[in-house]
Coordinates of C-alpha atoms in Angstrom, one line a residue:
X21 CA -15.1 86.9 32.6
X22 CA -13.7 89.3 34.9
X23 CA -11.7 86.8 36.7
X24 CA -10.5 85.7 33.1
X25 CA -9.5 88.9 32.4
X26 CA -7.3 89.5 35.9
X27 CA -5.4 86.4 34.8
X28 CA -4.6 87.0 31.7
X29 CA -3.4 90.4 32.7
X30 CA -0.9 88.3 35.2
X31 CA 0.3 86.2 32.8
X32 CA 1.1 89.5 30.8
X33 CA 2.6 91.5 33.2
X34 CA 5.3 88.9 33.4
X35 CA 6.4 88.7 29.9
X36 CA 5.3 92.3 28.8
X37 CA 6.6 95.7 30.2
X38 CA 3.9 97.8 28.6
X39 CA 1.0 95.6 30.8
X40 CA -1.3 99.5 31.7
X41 CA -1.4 100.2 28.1
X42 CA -2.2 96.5 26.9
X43 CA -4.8 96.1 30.5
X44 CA -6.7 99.0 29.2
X45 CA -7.1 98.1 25.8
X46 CA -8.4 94.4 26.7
X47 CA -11.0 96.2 29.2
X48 CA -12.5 98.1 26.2
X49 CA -12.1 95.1 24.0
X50 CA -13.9 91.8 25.1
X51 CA -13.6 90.0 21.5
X52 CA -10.2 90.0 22.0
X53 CA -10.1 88.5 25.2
X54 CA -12.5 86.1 23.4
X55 CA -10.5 84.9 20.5
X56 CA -7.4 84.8 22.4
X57 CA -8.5 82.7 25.2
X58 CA -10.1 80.6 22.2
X59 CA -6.8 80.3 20.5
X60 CA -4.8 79.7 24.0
X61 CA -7.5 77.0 24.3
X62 CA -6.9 75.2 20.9
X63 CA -3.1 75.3 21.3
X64 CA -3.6 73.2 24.2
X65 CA -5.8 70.8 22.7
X66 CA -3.0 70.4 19.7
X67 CA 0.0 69.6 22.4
X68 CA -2.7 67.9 24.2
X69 CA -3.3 65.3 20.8
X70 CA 0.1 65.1 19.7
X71 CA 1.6 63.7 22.9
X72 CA -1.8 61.3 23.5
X73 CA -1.5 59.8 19.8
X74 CA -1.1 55.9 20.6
X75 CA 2.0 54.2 19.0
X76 CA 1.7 52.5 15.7
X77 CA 0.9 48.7 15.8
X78 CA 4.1 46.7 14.2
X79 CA 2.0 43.7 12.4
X80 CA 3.3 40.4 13.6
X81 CA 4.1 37.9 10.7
X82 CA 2.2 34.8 10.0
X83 CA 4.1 31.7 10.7
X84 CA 5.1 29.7 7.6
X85 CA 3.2 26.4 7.0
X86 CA 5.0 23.1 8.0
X87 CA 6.2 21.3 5.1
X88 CA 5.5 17.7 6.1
X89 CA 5.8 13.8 4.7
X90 CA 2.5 11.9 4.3
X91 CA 1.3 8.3 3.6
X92 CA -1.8 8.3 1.2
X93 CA -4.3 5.4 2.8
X94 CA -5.4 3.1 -0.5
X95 CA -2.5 5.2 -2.6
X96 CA 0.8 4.4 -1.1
X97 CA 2.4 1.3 -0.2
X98 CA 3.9 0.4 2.9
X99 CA 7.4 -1.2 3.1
X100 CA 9.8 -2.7 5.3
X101 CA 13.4 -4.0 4.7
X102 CA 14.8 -7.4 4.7
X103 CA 18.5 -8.6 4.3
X104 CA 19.3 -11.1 1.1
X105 CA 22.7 -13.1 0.1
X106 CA 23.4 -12.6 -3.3
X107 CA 24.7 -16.1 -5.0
X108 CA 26.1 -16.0 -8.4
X109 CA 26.5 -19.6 -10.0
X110 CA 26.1 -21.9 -12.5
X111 CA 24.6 -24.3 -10.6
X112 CA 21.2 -23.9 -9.9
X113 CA 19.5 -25.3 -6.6
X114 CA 15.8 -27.1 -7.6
X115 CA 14.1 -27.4 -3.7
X116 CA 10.7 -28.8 -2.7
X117 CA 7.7 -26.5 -2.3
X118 CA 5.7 -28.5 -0.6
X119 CA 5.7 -31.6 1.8
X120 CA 5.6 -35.1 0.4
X121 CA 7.3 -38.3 -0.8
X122 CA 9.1 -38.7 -3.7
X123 CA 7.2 -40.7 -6.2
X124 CA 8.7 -41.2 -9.3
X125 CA 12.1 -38.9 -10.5
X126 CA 12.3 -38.1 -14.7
X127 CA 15.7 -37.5 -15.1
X128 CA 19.2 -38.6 -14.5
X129 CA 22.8 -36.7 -13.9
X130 CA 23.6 -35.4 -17.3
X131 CA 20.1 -35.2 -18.3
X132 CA 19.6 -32.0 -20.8
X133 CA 16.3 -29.8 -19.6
X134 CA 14.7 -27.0 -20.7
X135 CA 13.2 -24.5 -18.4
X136 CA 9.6 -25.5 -17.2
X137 CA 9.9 -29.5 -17.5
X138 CA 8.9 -31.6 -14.9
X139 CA 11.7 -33.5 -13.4
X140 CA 10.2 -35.3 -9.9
X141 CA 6.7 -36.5 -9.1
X142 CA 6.0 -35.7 -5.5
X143 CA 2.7 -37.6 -4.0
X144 CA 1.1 -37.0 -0.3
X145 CA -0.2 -40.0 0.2
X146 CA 2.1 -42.1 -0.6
X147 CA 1.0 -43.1 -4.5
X148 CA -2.9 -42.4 -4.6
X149 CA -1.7 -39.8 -6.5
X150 CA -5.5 -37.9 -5.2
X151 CA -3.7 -34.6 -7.2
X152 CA -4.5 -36.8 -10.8
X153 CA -7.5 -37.8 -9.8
X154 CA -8.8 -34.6 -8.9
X155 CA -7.9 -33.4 -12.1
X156 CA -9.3 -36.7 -14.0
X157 CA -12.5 -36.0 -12.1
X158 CA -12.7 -32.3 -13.1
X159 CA -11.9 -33.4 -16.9
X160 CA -14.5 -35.8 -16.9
X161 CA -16.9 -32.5 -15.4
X162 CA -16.1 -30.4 -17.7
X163 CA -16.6 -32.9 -20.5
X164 CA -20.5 -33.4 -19.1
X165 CA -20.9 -30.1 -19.2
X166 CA -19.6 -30.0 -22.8
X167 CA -22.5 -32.4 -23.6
X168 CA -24.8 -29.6 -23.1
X169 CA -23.9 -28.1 -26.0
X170 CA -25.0 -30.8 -28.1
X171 CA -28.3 -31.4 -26.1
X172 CA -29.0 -27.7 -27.3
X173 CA -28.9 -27.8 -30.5
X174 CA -31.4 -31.0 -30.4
X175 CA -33.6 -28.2 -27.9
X176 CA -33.8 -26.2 -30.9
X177 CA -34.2 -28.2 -33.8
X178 CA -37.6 -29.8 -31.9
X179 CA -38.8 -25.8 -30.9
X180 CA -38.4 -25.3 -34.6
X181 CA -40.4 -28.4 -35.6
X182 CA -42.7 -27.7 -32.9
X183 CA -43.5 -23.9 -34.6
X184 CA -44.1 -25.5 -38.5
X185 CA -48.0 -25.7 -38.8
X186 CA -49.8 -28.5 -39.5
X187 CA -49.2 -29.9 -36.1
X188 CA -49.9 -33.4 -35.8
X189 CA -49.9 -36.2 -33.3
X190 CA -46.3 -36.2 -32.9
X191 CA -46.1 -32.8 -31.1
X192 CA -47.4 -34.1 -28.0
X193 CA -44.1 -36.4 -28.1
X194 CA -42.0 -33.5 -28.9
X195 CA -43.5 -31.9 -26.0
X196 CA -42.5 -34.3 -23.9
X197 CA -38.9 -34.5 -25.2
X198 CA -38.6 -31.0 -24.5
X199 CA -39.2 -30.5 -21.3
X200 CA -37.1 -33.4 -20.5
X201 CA -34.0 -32.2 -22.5
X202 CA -34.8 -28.4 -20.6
X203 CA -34.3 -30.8 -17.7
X204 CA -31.5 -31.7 -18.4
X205 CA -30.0 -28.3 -19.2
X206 CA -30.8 -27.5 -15.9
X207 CA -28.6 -29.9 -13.5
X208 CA -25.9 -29.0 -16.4
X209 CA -26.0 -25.5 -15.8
X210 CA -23.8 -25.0 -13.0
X211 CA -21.2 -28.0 -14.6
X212 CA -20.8 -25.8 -18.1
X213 CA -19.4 -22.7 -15.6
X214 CA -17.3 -23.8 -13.4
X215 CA -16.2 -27.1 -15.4
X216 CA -13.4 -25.4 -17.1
X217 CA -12.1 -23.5 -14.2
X218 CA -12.0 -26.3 -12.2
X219 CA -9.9 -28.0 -14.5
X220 CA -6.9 -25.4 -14.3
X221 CA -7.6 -25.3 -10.6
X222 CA -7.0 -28.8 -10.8
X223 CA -4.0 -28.6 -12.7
X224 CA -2.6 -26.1 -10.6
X225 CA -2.8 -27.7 -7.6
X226 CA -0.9 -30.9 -9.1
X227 CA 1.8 -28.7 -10.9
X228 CA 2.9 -28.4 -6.8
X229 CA 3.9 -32.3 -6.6
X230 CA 5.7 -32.0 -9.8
X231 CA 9.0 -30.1 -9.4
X232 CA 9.7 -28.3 -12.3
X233 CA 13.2 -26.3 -13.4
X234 CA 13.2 -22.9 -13.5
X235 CA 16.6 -22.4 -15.9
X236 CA 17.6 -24.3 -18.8
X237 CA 20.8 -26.7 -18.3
X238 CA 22.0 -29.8 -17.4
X239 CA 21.2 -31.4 -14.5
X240 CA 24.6 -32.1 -12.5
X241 CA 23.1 -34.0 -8.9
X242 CA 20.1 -35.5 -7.9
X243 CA 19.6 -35.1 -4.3
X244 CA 16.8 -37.3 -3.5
X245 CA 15.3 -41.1 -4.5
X246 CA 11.9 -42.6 -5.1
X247 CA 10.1 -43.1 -1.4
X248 CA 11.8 -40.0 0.3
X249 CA 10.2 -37.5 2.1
X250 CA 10.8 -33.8 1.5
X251 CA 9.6 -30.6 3.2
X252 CA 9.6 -27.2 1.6
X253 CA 12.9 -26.5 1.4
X254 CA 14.6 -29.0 0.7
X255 CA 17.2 -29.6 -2.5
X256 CA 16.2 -31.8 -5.1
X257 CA 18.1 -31.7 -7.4
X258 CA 21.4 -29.0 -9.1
X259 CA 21.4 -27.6 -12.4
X260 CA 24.4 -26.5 -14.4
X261 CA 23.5 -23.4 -16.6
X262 CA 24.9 -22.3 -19.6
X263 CA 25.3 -18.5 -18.7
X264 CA 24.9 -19.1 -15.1
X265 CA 21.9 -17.4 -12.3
X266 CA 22.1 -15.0 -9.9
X267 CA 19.6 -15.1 -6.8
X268 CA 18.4 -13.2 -3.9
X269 CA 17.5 -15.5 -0.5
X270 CA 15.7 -13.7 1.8
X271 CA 14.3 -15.4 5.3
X272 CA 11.6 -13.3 7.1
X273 CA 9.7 -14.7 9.8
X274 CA 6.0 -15.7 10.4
X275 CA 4.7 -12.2 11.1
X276 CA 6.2 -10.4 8.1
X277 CA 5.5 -13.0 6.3
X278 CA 1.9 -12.7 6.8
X279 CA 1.9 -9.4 5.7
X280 CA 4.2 -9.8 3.2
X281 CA 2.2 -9.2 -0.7
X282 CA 3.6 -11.1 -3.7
X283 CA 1.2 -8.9 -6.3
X284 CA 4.1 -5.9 -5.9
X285 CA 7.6 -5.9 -6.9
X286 CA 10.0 -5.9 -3.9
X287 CA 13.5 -3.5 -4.6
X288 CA 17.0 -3.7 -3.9
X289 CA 18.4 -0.7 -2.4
X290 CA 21.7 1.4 -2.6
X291 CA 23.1 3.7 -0.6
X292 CA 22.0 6.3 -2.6
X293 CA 18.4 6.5 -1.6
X294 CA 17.1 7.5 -5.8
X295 CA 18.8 4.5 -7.1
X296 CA 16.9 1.1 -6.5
X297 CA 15.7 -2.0 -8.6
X298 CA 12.5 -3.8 -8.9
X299 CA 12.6 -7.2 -8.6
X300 CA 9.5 -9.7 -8.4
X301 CA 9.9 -12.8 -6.1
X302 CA 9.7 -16.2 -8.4
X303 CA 9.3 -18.2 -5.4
X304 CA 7.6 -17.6 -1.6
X305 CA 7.4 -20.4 0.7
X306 CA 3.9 -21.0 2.2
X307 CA 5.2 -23.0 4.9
X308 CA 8.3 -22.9 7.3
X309 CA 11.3 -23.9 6.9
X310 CA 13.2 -25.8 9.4
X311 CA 14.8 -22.7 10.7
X312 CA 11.7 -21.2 11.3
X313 CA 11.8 -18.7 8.6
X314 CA 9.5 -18.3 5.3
X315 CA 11.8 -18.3 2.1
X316 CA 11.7 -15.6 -0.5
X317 CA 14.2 -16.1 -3.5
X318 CA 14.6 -13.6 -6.7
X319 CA 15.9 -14.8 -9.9
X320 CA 17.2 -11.5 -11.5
X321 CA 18.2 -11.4 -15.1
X322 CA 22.0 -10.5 -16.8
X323 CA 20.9 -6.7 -16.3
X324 CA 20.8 -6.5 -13.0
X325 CA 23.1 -9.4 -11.9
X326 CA 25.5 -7.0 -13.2
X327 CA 25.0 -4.3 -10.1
X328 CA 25.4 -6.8 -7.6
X329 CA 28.6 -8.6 -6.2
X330 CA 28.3 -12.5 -5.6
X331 CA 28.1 -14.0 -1.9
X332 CA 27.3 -9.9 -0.5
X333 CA 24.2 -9.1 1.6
X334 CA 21.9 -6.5 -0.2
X335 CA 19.2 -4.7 1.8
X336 CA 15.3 -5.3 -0.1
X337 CA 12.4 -3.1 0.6
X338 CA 9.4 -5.9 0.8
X339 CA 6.0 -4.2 0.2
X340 CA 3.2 -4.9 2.5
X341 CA -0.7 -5.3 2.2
X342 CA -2.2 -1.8 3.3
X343 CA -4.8 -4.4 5.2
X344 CA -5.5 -7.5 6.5
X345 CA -8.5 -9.9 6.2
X346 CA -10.7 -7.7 8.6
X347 CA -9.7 -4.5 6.7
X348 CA -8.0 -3.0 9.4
X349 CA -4.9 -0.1 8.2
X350 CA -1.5 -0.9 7.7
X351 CA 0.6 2.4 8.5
X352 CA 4.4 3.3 8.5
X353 CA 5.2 3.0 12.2
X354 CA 7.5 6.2 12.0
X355 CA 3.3 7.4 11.9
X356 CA 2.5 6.9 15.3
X357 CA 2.8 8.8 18.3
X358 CA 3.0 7.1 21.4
X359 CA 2.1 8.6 24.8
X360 CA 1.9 7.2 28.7
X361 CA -1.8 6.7 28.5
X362 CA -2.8 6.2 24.4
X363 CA -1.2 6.1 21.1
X364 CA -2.3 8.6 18.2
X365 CA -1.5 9.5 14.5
X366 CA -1.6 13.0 13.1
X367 CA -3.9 13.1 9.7
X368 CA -4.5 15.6 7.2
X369 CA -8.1 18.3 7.4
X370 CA -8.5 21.1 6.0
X371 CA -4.9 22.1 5.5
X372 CA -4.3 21.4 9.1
X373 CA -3.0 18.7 11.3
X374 CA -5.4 17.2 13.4
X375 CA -4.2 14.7 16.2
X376 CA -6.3 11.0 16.2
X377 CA -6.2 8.5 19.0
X378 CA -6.0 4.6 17.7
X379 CA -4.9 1.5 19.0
X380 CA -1.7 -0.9 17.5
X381 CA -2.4 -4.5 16.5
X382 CA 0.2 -6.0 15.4
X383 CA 3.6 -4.4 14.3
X384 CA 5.2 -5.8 11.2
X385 CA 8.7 -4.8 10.8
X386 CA 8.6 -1.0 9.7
X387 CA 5.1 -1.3 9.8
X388 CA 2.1 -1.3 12.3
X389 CA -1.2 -2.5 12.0
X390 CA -4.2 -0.8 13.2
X391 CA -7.4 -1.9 15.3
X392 CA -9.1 0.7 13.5
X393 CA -9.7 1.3 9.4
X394 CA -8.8 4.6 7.6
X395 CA -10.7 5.8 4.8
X396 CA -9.6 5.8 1.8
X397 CA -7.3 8.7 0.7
X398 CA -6.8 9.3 4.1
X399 CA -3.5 11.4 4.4
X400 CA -1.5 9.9 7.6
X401 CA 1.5 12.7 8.3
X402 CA 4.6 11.5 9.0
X403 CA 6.6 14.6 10.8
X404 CA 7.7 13.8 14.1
X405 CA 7.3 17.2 15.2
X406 CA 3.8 18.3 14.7
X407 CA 1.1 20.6 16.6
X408 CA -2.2 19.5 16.6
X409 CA -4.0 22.6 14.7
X410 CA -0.5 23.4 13.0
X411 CA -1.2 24.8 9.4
X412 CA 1.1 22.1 7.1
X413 CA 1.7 21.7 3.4
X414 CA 2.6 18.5 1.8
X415 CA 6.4 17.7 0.4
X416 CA 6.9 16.9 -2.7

């Protein structure tokens, strides 16, 4: 305290003249050498806090999410583009679908034909004609199986005789007539289900070996005779329309064409990317042609013959299965990532995108096909410039 006190006095006698006077008054005082030391002491605490107070923490903002593209697995259809030759005519090519020899031809130059009549009779085995047969047999199937009917009824009128009372020596016949007709019912069974669909199959596959016309007209040249041999492709015959056609001819090759589903409408696009039309193939070649190609052709009505020009090239988008036979995933190849040492696709969880390794098949077109199979509803992205663990929302 004392050495307190000789301090203070110091500091004093530098700033105050009068120091005796105010010395004497702090030796007879201690409190206030108490509470002024105190108040010297939280002075220094205050400075002491303001100049130690840490600087405010600026909050750093959260990074928007990434708006991204995506392809829905069992949703969303995967497409590729083909080129096609627009032909507007009156004169309407008839070509083979299948390979065979000319059998028997309908019609002459000048004939008059209505869309859907037969006009050649193809055979391939040069006139066994095992396409009628087939069918024959199935009729005469179907026709055993209709005898069932009829051996039914005569099943129930003996159950009903067999339930009147008074049963006499005659039921043990009936009996016997029963079980034998139930027999019967039995090897007929499978005939009365599938005899009818076999019949249409039948007919279906014959319908191939008989050329048919697909427009109304007149039919200006016939291209082949009795005893040629055609392959799919080739012309037939030329009819003249009233109001004339317009087609599209697309060739893709063996691999697209493989992939290549019929069920979905194909469209023709513009070079504005919202205007399109959807057009449905009326004939796909199962075989190829002599170019090596498989055949597509459109036959597209007045309305939209209208927004094409004749003999132009019009770009299609073909729609593709979303699987093959094993069930592996068809994907848009702008999809995949590809890396030194693996490829990978970037997929949709929990509002982030999360990076998956997978292996490419086969690559069809625009397309690739997978080694693996995605879930259904799956969302494959389709940004090229994403981070796995990148926080993404989808486009509209």
């Amino acid at each position: 305290m004392l050495i307190s006190l000789e301090f203070l006095n110091l500091a004093i006698s530098m700033f105050t003249p009068g120091k005796n006077r105010l010395s004497a008054i702090l030796k007879h005082s201690p409190f206030v050498l108490f509470f002024s030391a105190l108040a010297i002491l939280f002075a220094v605490i205050v400075i002491a806090g303001v100049y130690r107070q840490p600087e405010k923490i600026t909050s750093v903002p959260t990074k928007e999410a990434t708006r991204v593209d995506r392809f829905i697995v069992g949703t969303n259809t995967v497409t590729t583009t083909a080129s096609a030759i627009v032909k507007k005519e009156t004169l309407q090519p008839l070509v083979a679908l299948t390979s065979g020899v000319v059998q028997s031809v309908f019609v002459h130059p000048g004939s008059r034909v209505s869309a859907g009549a037969p006009l050649f009779h193809l055979s391939a085995d040069y006139g066994t004609n095992r396409a009628k047969l087939e069918t024959l047999l199935a009729k005469k199937n179907q026709q055993f199986a209709l005898d069932m009917a009829e051996l039914d009824r005569e099943i129930l009128s003996l159950e009903k005789q067999k339930a009147r009372p008074n049963k006499t020596k005659i039921d043990t016949e009936t009996d016997i007539a029963l079980k034998q007709l139930k027999r019967q019912r039995a090897e007929l069974e499978f005939s009365l289900s599938s005899g009818a669909l076999s019949v249409d199959i039948s007919r279906a596959n014959a319908a191939v070996w008989k050329p048919r016309a697909i427009v109304s007209g007149t039919i200006e040249h016939i291209a082949v005779q009795a005893g040629d041999f055609v392959t799919p492709g080739t012309l037939l015959a030329m009819i003249r329309t009233e109001k004339g056609a317009t087609t599209l001819d697309a060739f893709i090759d063996p691999t697209l064409a493989r992939a290549f589903d019929i069920t979905l409408p194909s469209h023709i696009l513009f070079q504005t990317e919202a205007e399109s039309i959807a057009i449905t193939p009326s004939f796909f070649s199962q075989s190829e042609t002599k170019d090596g190609f498989f055949a597509i052709r459109y036959l597209l009505s007045q309305d939209q013959s209208a927004q094409v020009a004749d003999n132009t090239r019009v770009t299609l988008s073909l729609p593709l299965r979303t699987e093959n036979k094993e069930k592996h995933t068809l994907i848009p190849l702008d999809a995949l990532f590809t890396h030194t040492n693996h490829t990978s696709i970037f997929i949709e969880r929990d509002g982030k995108a999360e990076e998956q390794t997978v292996s490419v098949q086969e690559i069809f077109g625009n397309a690739a096909l997978l080694s693996e199979t995605l879930p259904i509803d799956t969302s494959v992205l389709l940004n090229r410039t994403l981070v796995a663990g990148e926080t993404i929302t989808f486009a509209q």
